[in-house]
Amino acid sequence: MFFKKVFLPILFLEFAILIFVSICYGFMVYTWNAIWPEWTANLIPILISLLFLFLIKNKIFGILLPDNEDGKSVRKLTVILFLFLPILSAVLFSPISQSLRYNLGKVLTINSINDLKRYETPAFVQVNDWYVDRMRVIPLKTVSKASYFGLGKHTVNLLLIVPIFSNDQAYRSYARAFLAFEYEEEFTGKELSEGKDETFINGSLTHFKRMNIRDFRYLEAYPRNEKHMAFIRMAQIHNYFESGFGNVYKGQEVDRDILSAHFLKYFLFLFVVLGIPILFLLSGIIWKYLWKTS
């Protein structure tokens, strides 16, 4: 009875939320060519989930609450559904959003990088004629505290940015875009004092110099995060920067359909190891406190 009356409705409800969020988000990606800040990847699914729950709340309460429901039970169920499900949906939707972006994001196909128009910001650029001189690189080393999972450690980032020209107009015009490279490693305070971060920096620079940049299949817009803003500032002090041509991209070697499938598989894995246990726990709470005590 627990599975039929509580767990299965909660499971189907979460699936419905994810489908609704995916449809809305996919429509936004397809029709609105914008590179949103990374934090919106969590905010958008939360807001859409709340909207969906609000639209069908009466039907949900009719299914999940016993016949002798009271105001107290309604309030408890409201807290469980409107607080925990949107947060869970945002976590589970993260790989779906990446999959949709690789599937539906705007792809600009041009012959020369010079065809990239001022203030044009496509998510992906496929271009035949483009050139990068690694001698024109600007490096930036940053040291910050690691995430909560790396207590006591420091994250060392090496950011590199180079201007992108066309082959026939290299150095004779402003760069139409910039190519960004990022290297990251975590170190303890002791390792930093021993200079191991310098070994990492030197190894990263060696890797950058040996990289075959022409192997990149296309250019992908760099995510809008703190590092993106650092890259923008680095581009602005470059000799080949001109207002309106400050787009920052990263090279991508893997086809978009492969990446889309990869993130979809990751969602399925995440749903099994995280989504189902949490939904089972929420169902158990509803069963114990709203059904058996009513």
PDB file of C-alpha atoms in Angstrom:
ATOM      1  CA  MET A   1       0.000   0.000   0.000  1.00  0.00           C
ATOM      2  CA  PHE A   2       2.924   2.346   0.746  1.00  0.00           C
ATOM      3  CA  PHE A   3       4.288   2.002  -2.792  1.00  0.00           C
ATOM      4  CA  LYS A   4       0.911   2.357  -4.483  1.00  0.00           C
ATOM      5  CA  LYS A   5      -0.528   5.196  -2.381  1.00  0.00           C
ATOM      6  CA  VAL A   6       2.567   7.306  -1.711  1.00  0.00           C
ATOM      7  CA  PHE A   7       5.858   6.318  -3.352  1.00  0.00           C
ATOM      8  CA  LEU A   8       4.619   5.826  -6.918  1.00  0.00           C
ATOM      9  CA  PRO A   9       2.657   9.127  -6.947  1.00  0.00           C
ATOM     10  CA  ILE A  10       5.728  10.975  -5.610  1.00  0.00           C
ATOM     11  CA  LEU A  11       7.940   9.247  -8.201  1.00  0.00           C
ATOM     12  CA  PHE A  12       5.571  10.116 -11.072  1.00  0.00           C
ATOM     13  CA  LEU A  13       5.263  13.671  -9.742  1.00  0.00           C
ATOM     14  CA  GLU A  14       9.048  14.137  -9.841  1.00  0.00           C
ATOM     15  CA  PHE A  15       9.147  12.765 -13.391  1.00  0.00           C
ATOM     16  CA  ALA A  16       6.375  15.182 -14.377  1.00  0.00           C
ATOM     17  CA  ILE A  17       8.275  18.098 -12.834  1.00  0.00           C
ATOM     18  CA  LEU A  18      11.475  17.206 -14.699  1.00  0.00           C
ATOM     19  CA  ILE A  19       9.609  16.817 -17.993  1.00  0.00           C
ATOM     20  CA  PHE A  20       7.857  20.174 -17.533  1.00  0.00           C
ATOM     21  CA  VAL A  21      11.117  21.921 -16.582  1.00  0.00           C
ATOM     22  CA  SER A  22      12.899  20.316 -19.554  1.00  0.00           C
ATOM     23  CA  ILE A  23      10.232  21.522 -21.993  1.00  0.00           C
ATOM     24  CA  CYS A  24      10.352  25.081 -20.629  1.00  0.00           C
ATOM     25  CA  TYR A  25      14.147  25.198 -20.440  1.00  0.00           C
ATOM     26  CA  GLY A  26      14.568  23.630 -23.872  1.00  0.00           C
ATOM     27  CA  PHE A  27      12.239  26.225 -25.360  1.00  0.00           C
ATOM     28  CA  MET A  28      14.259  28.990 -23.698  1.00  0.00           C
ATOM     29  CA  VAL A  29      17.562  27.614 -25.005  1.00  0.00           C
ATOM     30  CA  TYR A  30      16.191  27.181 -28.520  1.00  0.00           C
ATOM     31  CA  THR A  31      14.496  30.573 -28.842  1.00  0.00           C
ATOM     32  CA  TRP A  32      16.582  32.804 -26.594  1.00  0.00           C
ATOM     33  CA  ASN A  33      20.226  32.923 -27.565  1.00  0.00           C
ATOM     34  CA  ALA A  34      21.747  33.920 -24.252  1.00  0.00           C
ATOM     35  CA  ILE A  35      24.657  32.639 -22.179  1.00  0.00           C
ATOM     36  CA  TRP A  36      23.162  32.751 -18.712  1.00  0.00           C
ATOM     37  CA  PRO A  37      25.186  32.919 -15.486  1.00  0.00           C
ATOM     38  CA  GLU A  38      25.827  29.509 -13.958  1.00  0.00           C
ATOM     39  CA  TRP A  39      23.653  30.220 -10.911  1.00  0.00           C
ATOM     40  CA  THR A  40      20.578  30.426 -13.135  1.00  0.00           C
ATOM     41  CA  ALA A  41      20.959  26.698 -13.855  1.00  0.00           C
ATOM     42  CA  ASN A  42      19.651  26.131 -10.301  1.00  0.00           C
ATOM     43  CA  LEU A  43      17.270  29.061 -10.037  1.00  0.00           C
ATOM     44  CA  ILE A  44      15.337  28.375 -13.258  1.00  0.00           C
ATOM     45  CA  PRO A  45      14.359  24.743 -12.447  1.00  0.00           C
ATOM     46  CA  ILE A  46      13.405  25.738  -8.889  1.00  0.00           C
ATOM     47  CA  LEU A  47      11.073  28.498 -10.098  1.00  0.00           C
ATOM     48  CA  ILE A  48       9.535  26.339 -12.827  1.00  0.00           C
ATOM     49  CA  SER A  49       9.066  23.468 -10.355  1.00  0.00           C
ATOM     50  CA  LEU A  50       7.264  25.757  -7.923  1.00  0.00           C
ATOM     51  CA  LEU A  51       5.024  26.998 -10.727  1.00  0.00           C
ATOM     52  CA  PHE A  52       4.194  23.447 -11.785  1.00  0.00           C
ATOM     53  CA  LEU A  53       3.407  22.370  -8.214  1.00  0.00           C
ATOM     54  CA  PHE A  54       1.213  25.428  -7.716  1.00  0.00           C
ATOM     55  CA  LEU A  55      -0.774  24.659 -10.874  1.00  0.00           C
ATOM     56  CA  ILE A  56      -1.563  21.077  -9.876  1.00  0.00           C
ATOM     57  CA  LYS A  57      -1.471  21.345  -6.065  1.00  0.00           C
ATOM     58  CA  ASN A  58      -5.161  20.488  -5.616  1.00  0.00           C
ATOM     59  CA  LYS A  59      -4.792  17.272  -7.558  1.00  0.00           C
ATOM     60  CA  ILE A  60      -1.618  16.380  -5.678  1.00  0.00           C
ATOM     61  CA  PHE A  61      -3.277  16.908  -2.308  1.00  0.00           C
ATOM     62  CA  GLY A  62      -6.244  14.839  -3.419  1.00  0.00           C
ATOM     63  CA  ILE A  63      -3.950  11.903  -4.245  1.00  0.00           C
ATOM     64  CA  LEU A  64      -1.429  12.056  -1.401  1.00  0.00           C
ATOM     65  CA  LEU A  65      -3.657  13.014   1.530  1.00  0.00           C
ATOM     66  CA  PRO A  66      -6.065  10.544   3.149  1.00  0.00           C
ATOM     67  CA  ASP A  67      -9.786  11.211   3.015  1.00  0.00           C
ATOM     68  CA  ASN A  68      -9.904  12.754   6.496  1.00  0.00           C
ATOM     69  CA  GLU A  69      -7.316  15.406   5.702  1.00  0.00           C
ATOM     70  CA  ASP A  70      -7.059  18.457   7.943  1.00  0.00           C
ATOM     71  CA  GLY A  71      -5.333  21.821   7.795  1.00  0.00           C
ATOM     72  CA  LYS A  72      -2.298  20.537   9.675  1.00  0.00           C
ATOM     73  CA  SER A  73      -1.755  17.712   7.187  1.00  0.00           C
ATOM     74  CA  VAL A  74      -2.096  20.114   4.270  1.00  0.00           C
ATOM     75  CA  ARG A  75       0.562  22.402   5.753  1.00  0.00           C
ATOM     76  CA  LYS A  76       2.960  19.499   6.335  1.00  0.00           C
ATOM     77  CA  LEU A  77       2.504  18.194   2.819  1.00  0.00           C
ATOM     78  CA  THR A  78       2.927  21.705   1.394  1.00  0.00           C
ATOM     79  CA  VAL A  79       6.288  22.066   3.158  1.00  0.00           C
ATOM     80  CA  ILE A  80       7.481  18.665   1.956  1.00  0.00           C
ATOM     81  CA  LEU A  81       6.438  19.174  -1.664  1.00  0.00           C
ATOM     82  CA  PHE A  82       7.157  22.874  -2.157  1.00  0.00           C
ATOM     83  CA  LEU A  83      10.491  22.842  -0.314  1.00  0.00           C
ATOM     84  CA  PHE A  84      12.213  19.552  -1.031  1.00  0.00           C
ATOM     85  CA  LEU A  85      10.978  18.627  -4.519  1.00  0.00           C
ATOM     86  CA  PRO A  86      12.103  21.877  -6.237  1.00  0.00           C
ATOM     87  CA  ILE A  87      15.564  21.566  -4.665  1.00  0.00           C
ATOM     88  CA  LEU A  88      15.824  17.921  -5.689  1.00  0.00           C
ATOM     89  CA  SER A  89      14.597  18.797  -9.182  1.00  0.00           C
ATOM     90  CA  ALA A  90      17.269  21.484  -9.525  1.00  0.00           C
ATOM     91  CA  VAL A  91      20.002  18.991  -8.597  1.00  0.00           C
ATOM     92  CA  LEU A  92      18.687  16.312 -10.950  1.00  0.00           C
ATOM     93  CA  PHE A  93      18.096  18.807 -13.747  1.00  0.00           C
ATOM     94  CA  SER A  94      21.700  20.029 -13.850  1.00  0.00           C
ATOM     95  CA  PRO A  95      22.928  17.340 -16.294  1.00  0.00           C
ATOM     96  CA  ILE A  96      19.672  17.616 -18.292  1.00  0.00           C
ATOM     97  CA  SER A  97      20.294  21.336 -18.789  1.00  0.00           C
ATOM     98  CA  GLN A  98      23.738  20.557 -20.205  1.00  0.00           C
ATOM     99  CA  SER A  99      22.273  17.910 -22.494  1.00  0.00           C
ATOM    100  CA  LEU A 100      19.627  20.334 -23.770  1.00  0.00           C
ATOM    101  CA  ARG A 101      22.228  23.046 -24.313  1.00  0.00           C
ATOM    102  CA  TYR A 102      24.356  20.778 -26.485  1.00  0.00           C
ATOM    103  CA  ASN A 103      21.245  19.675 -28.372  1.00  0.00           C
ATOM    104  CA  LEU A 104      19.413  22.985 -28.823  1.00  0.00           C
ATOM    105  CA  GLY A 105      21.998  25.730 -28.319  1.00  0.00           C
ATOM    106  CA  LYS A 106      22.558  28.098 -31.239  1.00  0.00           C
ATOM    107  CA  VAL A 107      25.330  26.968 -33.583  1.00  0.00           C
ATOM    108  CA  LEU A 108      26.886  29.619 -35.802  1.00  0.00           C
ATOM    109  CA  THR A 109      28.633  28.156 -38.852  1.00  0.00           C
ATOM    110  CA  ILE A 110      30.970  30.619 -40.561  1.00  0.00           C
ATOM    111  CA  ASN A 111      33.906  30.374 -42.927  1.00  0.00           C
ATOM    112  CA  SER A 112      36.161  32.949 -41.259  1.00  0.00           C
ATOM    113  CA  ILE A 113      36.361  34.252 -37.713  1.00  0.00           C
ATOM    114  CA  ASN A 114      36.080  37.699 -39.297  1.00  0.00           C
ATOM    115  CA  ASP A 115      32.454  36.833 -40.123  1.00  0.00           C
ATOM    116  CA  LEU A 116      31.625  36.908 -36.418  1.00  0.00           C
ATOM    117  CA  LYS A 117      29.621  40.099 -35.988  1.00  0.00           C
ATOM    118  CA  ARG A 118      30.041  42.632 -33.236  1.00  0.00           C
ATOM    119  CA  TYR A 119      28.102  41.690 -30.057  1.00  0.00           C
ATOM    120  CA  GLU A 120      27.090  38.320 -31.572  1.00  0.00           C
ATOM    121  CA  THR A 121      27.223  35.659 -28.844  1.00  0.00           C
ATOM    122  CA  PRO A 122      26.318  32.203 -30.190  1.00  0.00           C
ATOM    123  CA  ALA A 123      26.677  29.239 -27.857  1.00  0.00           C
ATOM    124  CA  PHE A 124      28.773  27.333 -30.400  1.00  0.00           C
ATOM    125  CA  VAL A 125      30.855  28.473 -33.349  1.00  0.00           C
ATOM    126  CA  GLN A 126      32.025  26.241 -36.178  1.00  0.00           C
ATOM    127  CA  VAL A 127      34.626  28.130 -38.195  1.00  0.00           C
ATOM    128  CA  ASN A 128      37.094  27.068 -40.876  1.00  0.00           C
ATOM    129  CA  ASP A 129      39.484  30.019 -41.036  1.00  0.00           C
ATOM    130  CA  TRP A 130      40.878  30.875 -37.621  1.00  0.00           C
ATOM    131  CA  TYR A 131      44.346  31.295 -36.176  1.00  0.00           C
ATOM    132  CA  VAL A 132      45.840  31.516 -32.686  1.00  0.00           C
ATOM    133  CA  ASP A 133      49.387  32.529 -31.826  1.00  0.00           C
ATOM    134  CA  ARG A 134      50.350  31.008 -28.478  1.00  0.00           C
ATOM    135  CA  MET A 135      53.103  33.602 -28.109  1.00  0.00           C
ATOM    136  CA  ARG A 136      50.352  36.221 -27.598  1.00  0.00           C
ATOM    137  CA  VAL A 137      49.110  34.507 -24.459  1.00  0.00           C
ATOM    138  CA  ILE A 138      48.245  36.347 -21.249  1.00  0.00           C
ATOM    139  CA  PRO A 139      48.565  34.160 -18.117  1.00  0.00           C
ATOM    140  CA  LEU A 140      46.909  34.654 -14.745  1.00  0.00           C
ATOM    141  CA  LYS A 141      47.541  32.568 -11.644  1.00  0.00           C
ATOM    142  CA  THR A 142      44.996  32.621  -8.830  1.00  0.00           C
ATOM    143  CA  VAL A 143      44.950  30.881  -5.439  1.00  0.00           C
ATOM    144  CA  SER A 144      41.699  30.441  -3.516  1.00  0.00           C
ATOM    145  CA  LYS A 145      40.277  28.274  -0.780  1.00  0.00           C
ATOM    146  CA  ALA A 146      39.000  24.938  -1.978  1.00  0.00           C
ATOM    147  CA  SER A 147      35.340  23.920  -1.848  1.00  0.00           C
ATOM    148  CA  TYR A 148      33.680  22.469   1.221  1.00  0.00           C
ATOM    149  CA  PHE A 149      34.792  19.001   0.157  1.00  0.00           C
ATOM    150  CA  GLY A 150      38.439  20.098   0.197  1.00  0.00           C
ATOM    151  CA  LEU A 151      38.765  21.511   3.715  1.00  0.00           C
ATOM    152  CA  GLY A 152      42.236  22.787   4.489  1.00  0.00           C
ATOM    153  CA  LYS A 153      43.218  22.865   0.825  1.00  0.00           C
ATOM    154  CA  HIS A 154      43.739  25.640  -1.695  1.00  0.00           C
ATOM    155  CA  THR A 155      42.766  25.669  -5.356  1.00  0.00           C
ATOM    156  CA  VAL A 156      45.399  26.943  -7.772  1.00  0.00           C
ATOM    157  CA  ASN A 157      44.104  28.078 -11.152  1.00  0.00           C
ATOM    158  CA  LEU A 158      46.146  28.957 -14.202  1.00  0.00           C
ATOM    159  CA  LEU A 159      44.081  30.955 -16.687  1.00  0.00           C
ATOM    160  CA  LEU A 160      45.422  31.536 -20.194  1.00  0.00           C
ATOM    161  CA  ILE A 161      43.828  33.632 -22.929  1.00  0.00           C
ATOM    162  CA  VAL A 162      44.906  34.189 -26.536  1.00  0.00           C
ATOM    163  CA  PRO A 163      43.339  36.282 -29.332  1.00  0.00           C
ATOM    164  CA  ILE A 164      41.708  34.578 -32.324  1.00  0.00           C
ATOM    165  CA  PHE A 165      42.441  35.973 -35.807  1.00  0.00           C
ATOM    166  CA  SER A 166      41.859  34.868 -39.339  1.00  0.00           C
ATOM    167  CA  ASN A 167      44.896  33.433 -41.101  1.00  0.00           C
ATOM    168  CA  ASP A 168      45.209  36.171 -43.700  1.00  0.00           C
ATOM    169  CA  GLN A 169      44.672  39.093 -41.291  1.00  0.00           C
ATOM    170  CA  ALA A 170      46.591  37.967 -38.240  1.00  0.00           C
ATOM    171  CA  TYR A 171      47.934  40.933 -36.224  1.00  0.00           C
ATOM    172  CA  ARG A 172      46.541  43.411 -38.791  1.00  0.00           C
ATOM    173  CA  SER A 173      43.103  43.647 -37.148  1.00  0.00           C
ATOM    174  CA  TYR A 174      41.490  43.378 -33.764  1.00  0.00           C
ATOM    175  CA  ALA A 175      40.722  39.894 -32.501  1.00  0.00           C
ATOM    176  CA  ARG A 176      37.101  38.899 -33.084  1.00  0.00           C
ATOM    177  CA  ALA A 177      37.137  36.536 -30.093  1.00  0.00           C
ATOM    178  CA  PHE A 178      39.447  35.040 -27.487  1.00  0.00           C
ATOM    179  CA  LEU A 179      40.297  31.432 -26.719  1.00  0.00           C
ATOM    180  CA  ALA A 180      40.481  30.522 -23.031  1.00  0.00           C
ATOM    181  CA  PHE A 181      42.385  27.709 -21.337  1.00  0.00           C
ATOM    182  CA  GLU A 182      42.073  26.720 -17.704  1.00  0.00           C
ATOM    183  CA  TYR A 183      44.188  24.459 -15.500  1.00  0.00           C
ATOM    184  CA  GLU A 184      43.215  23.680 -11.908  1.00  0.00           C
ATOM    185  CA  GLU A 185      44.711  21.689  -9.060  1.00  0.00           C
ATOM    186  CA  GLU A 186      44.247  21.508  -5.280  1.00  0.00           C
ATOM    187  CA  PHE A 187      47.130  21.741  -2.815  1.00  0.00           C
ATOM    188  CA  THR A 188      47.541  21.684   0.933  1.00  0.00           C
ATOM    189  CA  GLY A 189      49.215  24.581   2.695  1.00  0.00           C
ATOM    190  CA  LYS A 190      52.339  22.468   3.150  1.00  0.00           C
ATOM    191  CA  GLU A 191      52.486  21.645  -0.568  1.00  0.00           C
ATOM    192  CA  LEU A 192      52.181  25.326  -1.416  1.00  0.00           C
ATOM    193  CA  SER A 193      55.063  26.174   0.914  1.00  0.00           C
ATOM    194  CA  GLU A 194      57.125  23.485  -0.809  1.00  0.00           C
ATOM    195  CA  GLY A 195      56.496  25.120  -4.186  1.00  0.00           C
ATOM    196  CA  LYS A 196      54.551  22.247  -5.696  1.00  0.00           C
ATOM    197  CA  ASP A 197      52.133  24.746  -7.228  1.00  0.00           C
ATOM    198  CA  GLU A 198      54.995  26.101  -9.342  1.00  0.00           C
ATOM    199  CA  THR A 199      55.639  22.601 -10.657  1.00  0.00           C
ATOM    200  CA  PHE A 200      51.957  22.418 -11.589  1.00  0.00           C
ATOM    201  CA  ILE A 201      52.111  25.821 -13.310  1.00  0.00           C
ATOM    202  CA  ASN A 202      55.192  24.869 -15.328  1.00  0.00           C
ATOM    203  CA  GLY A 203      53.654  21.549 -16.344  1.00  0.00           C
ATOM    204  CA  SER A 204      50.442  23.281 -17.401  1.00  0.00           C
ATOM    205  CA  LEU A 205      52.361  25.777 -19.532  1.00  0.00           C
ATOM    206  CA  THR A 206      54.238  22.910 -21.168  1.00  0.00           C
ATOM    207  CA  HIS A 207      50.959  21.161 -21.935  1.00  0.00           C
ATOM    208  CA  PHE A 208      49.536  24.374 -23.394  1.00  0.00           C
ATOM    209  CA  LYS A 209      52.564  24.865 -25.663  1.00  0.00           C
ATOM    210  CA  ARG A 210      52.368  21.291 -26.952  1.00  0.00           C
ATOM    211  CA  MET A 211      48.594  21.237 -27.477  1.00  0.00           C
ATOM    212  CA  ASN A 212      47.388  20.918 -31.052  1.00  0.00           C
ATOM    213  CA  ILE A 213      44.758  23.637 -31.016  1.00  0.00           C
ATOM    214  CA  ARG A 214      43.750  22.841 -34.587  1.00  0.00           C
ATOM    215  CA  ASP A 215      42.234  19.594 -33.313  1.00  0.00           C
ATOM    216  CA  PHE A 216      39.324  21.560 -31.850  1.00  0.00           C
ATOM    217  CA  ARG A 217      36.149  20.740 -33.784  1.00  0.00           C
ATOM    218  CA  TYR A 218      34.334  23.906 -32.737  1.00  0.00           C
ATOM    219  CA  LEU A 219      34.370  26.729 -30.200  1.00  0.00           C
ATOM    220  CA  GLU A 220      32.066  26.698 -27.195  1.00  0.00           C
ATOM    221  CA  ALA A 221      31.073  29.826 -25.276  1.00  0.00           C
ATOM    222  CA  TYR A 222      32.840  29.903 -21.941  1.00  0.00           C
ATOM    223  CA  PRO A 223      30.407  29.519 -19.003  1.00  0.00           C
ATOM    224  CA  ARG A 224      29.474  32.744 -17.255  1.00  0.00           C
ATOM    225  CA  ASN A 225      31.112  32.337 -13.863  1.00  0.00           C
ATOM    226  CA  GLU A 226      33.848  34.032 -11.855  1.00  0.00           C
ATOM    227  CA  LYS A 227      36.518  32.713 -14.206  1.00  0.00           C
ATOM    228  CA  HIS A 228      34.571  34.057 -17.167  1.00  0.00           C
ATOM    229  CA  MET A 229      34.739  37.548 -15.692  1.00  0.00           C
ATOM    230  CA  ALA A 230      38.472  37.107 -15.110  1.00  0.00           C
ATOM    231  CA  PHE A 231      38.889  36.121 -18.764  1.00  0.00           C
ATOM    232  CA  ILE A 232      36.911  39.181 -19.873  1.00  0.00           C
ATOM    233  CA  ARG A 233      39.210  41.459 -17.866  1.00  0.00           C
ATOM    234  CA  MET A 234      42.233  39.668 -19.304  1.00  0.00           C
ATOM    235  CA  ALA A 235      40.893  40.214 -22.838  1.00  0.00           C
ATOM    236  CA  GLN A 236      40.297  43.897 -22.144  1.00  0.00           C
ATOM    237  CA  ILE A 237      43.964  44.518 -21.376  1.00  0.00           C
ATOM    238  CA  HIS A 238      45.099  42.610 -24.454  1.00  0.00           C
ATOM    239  CA  ASN A 239      46.539  44.592 -27.346  1.00  0.00           C
ATOM    240  CA  TYR A 240      44.012  43.045 -29.735  1.00  0.00           C
ATOM    241  CA  PHE A 241      40.848  43.791 -27.791  1.00  0.00           C
ATOM    242  CA  GLU A 242      38.183  46.108 -29.166  1.00  0.00           C
ATOM    243  CA  SER A 243      34.816  46.826 -27.550  1.00  0.00           C
ATOM    244  CA  GLY A 244      32.270  44.447 -28.996  1.00  0.00           C
ATOM    245  CA  PHE A 245      34.751  41.688 -29.793  1.00  0.00           C
ATOM    246  CA  GLY A 246      35.328  40.372 -26.295  1.00  0.00           C
ATOM    247  CA  ASN A 247      33.668  36.959 -26.637  1.00  0.00           C
ATOM    248  CA  VAL A 248      35.526  34.230 -24.793  1.00  0.00           C
ATOM    249  CA  TYR A 249      35.390  30.636 -26.029  1.00  0.00           C
ATOM    250  CA  LYS A 250      36.933  27.325 -25.134  1.00  0.00           C
ATOM    251  CA  GLY A 251      37.975  24.736 -27.665  1.00  0.00           C
ATOM    252  CA  GLN A 252      35.920  21.562 -27.863  1.00  0.00           C
ATOM    253  CA  GLU A 253      37.131  18.271 -29.329  1.00  0.00           C
ATOM    254  CA  VAL A 254      34.011  16.159 -28.679  1.00  0.00           C
ATOM    255  CA  ASP A 255      30.917  16.308 -30.895  1.00  0.00           C
ATOM    256  CA  ARG A 256      27.860  17.899 -29.330  1.00  0.00           C
ATOM    257  CA  ASP A 257      25.629  14.835 -29.745  1.00  0.00           C
ATOM    258  CA  ILE A 258      28.158  12.715 -27.826  1.00  0.00           C
ATOM    259  CA  LEU A 259      28.294  15.254 -25.005  1.00  0.00           C
ATOM    260  CA  SER A 260      24.505  15.476 -24.950  1.00  0.00           C
ATOM    261  CA  ALA A 261      24.217  11.693 -24.588  1.00  0.00           C
ATOM    262  CA  HIS A 262      26.894  11.694 -21.889  1.00  0.00           C
ATOM    263  CA  PHE A 263      25.016  14.192 -19.725  1.00  0.00           C
ATOM    264  CA  LEU A 264      21.755  12.295 -20.267  1.00  0.00           C
ATOM    265  CA  LYS A 265      23.423   9.090 -19.012  1.00  0.00           C
ATOM    266  CA  TYR A 266      24.778  11.014 -16.045  1.00  0.00           C
ATOM    267  CA  PHE A 267      21.236  12.182 -15.217  1.00  0.00           C
ATOM    268  CA  LEU A 268      19.996   8.581 -15.216  1.00  0.00           C
ATOM    269  CA  PHE A 269      22.847   7.592 -12.896  1.00  0.00           C
ATOM    270  CA  LEU A 270      22.155  10.550 -10.609  1.00  0.00           C
ATOM    271  CA  PHE A 271      18.445   9.761 -10.509  1.00  0.00           C
ATOM    272  CA  VAL A 272      19.123   6.174  -9.431  1.00  0.00           C
ATOM    273  CA  VAL A 273      21.754   6.879  -6.756  1.00  0.00           C
ATOM    274  CA  LEU A 274      20.326  10.146  -5.427  1.00  0.00           C
ATOM    275  CA  GLY A 275      16.811  10.822  -6.708  1.00  0.00           C
ATOM    276  CA  ILE A 276      15.136   7.519  -5.866  1.00  0.00           C
ATOM    277  CA  PRO A 277      16.548   7.275  -2.290  1.00  0.00           C
ATOM    278  CA  ILE A 278      15.464  10.851  -1.504  1.00  0.00           C
ATOM    279  CA  LEU A 279      12.006  10.287  -3.007  1.00  0.00           C
ATOM    280  CA  PHE A 280      11.728   7.075  -0.974  1.00  0.00           C
ATOM    281  CA  LEU A 281      12.642   9.008   2.180  1.00  0.00           C
ATOM    282  CA  LEU A 282      10.102  11.756   1.464  1.00  0.00           C
ATOM    283  CA  SER A 283       7.465   9.116   0.771  1.00  0.00           C
ATOM    284  CA  GLY A 284       8.265   7.466   4.080  1.00  0.00           C
ATOM    285  CA  ILE A 285       7.793  10.762   5.903  1.00  0.00           C
ATOM    286  CA  ILE A 286       4.450  11.344   4.202  1.00  0.00           C
ATOM    287  CA  TRP A 287       3.368   7.766   4.961  1.00  0.00           C
ATOM    288  CA  LYS A 288       4.316   7.968   8.637  1.00  0.00           C
ATOM    289  CA  TYR A 289       3.132  11.438   9.527  1.00  0.00           C
ATOM    290  CA  LEU A 290       0.213  12.019   7.129  1.00  0.00           C
ATOM    291  CA  TRP A 291      -1.262   8.575   6.557  1.00  0.00           C
ATOM    292  CA  LYS A 292      -0.653   6.370   9.578  1.00  0.00           C
ATOM    293  CA  THR A 293      -1.329   9.149  12.075  1.00  0.00           C
ATOM    294  CA  SER A 294      -4.537  10.334  10.381  1.00  0.00           C
TER     295      SER A 294
END
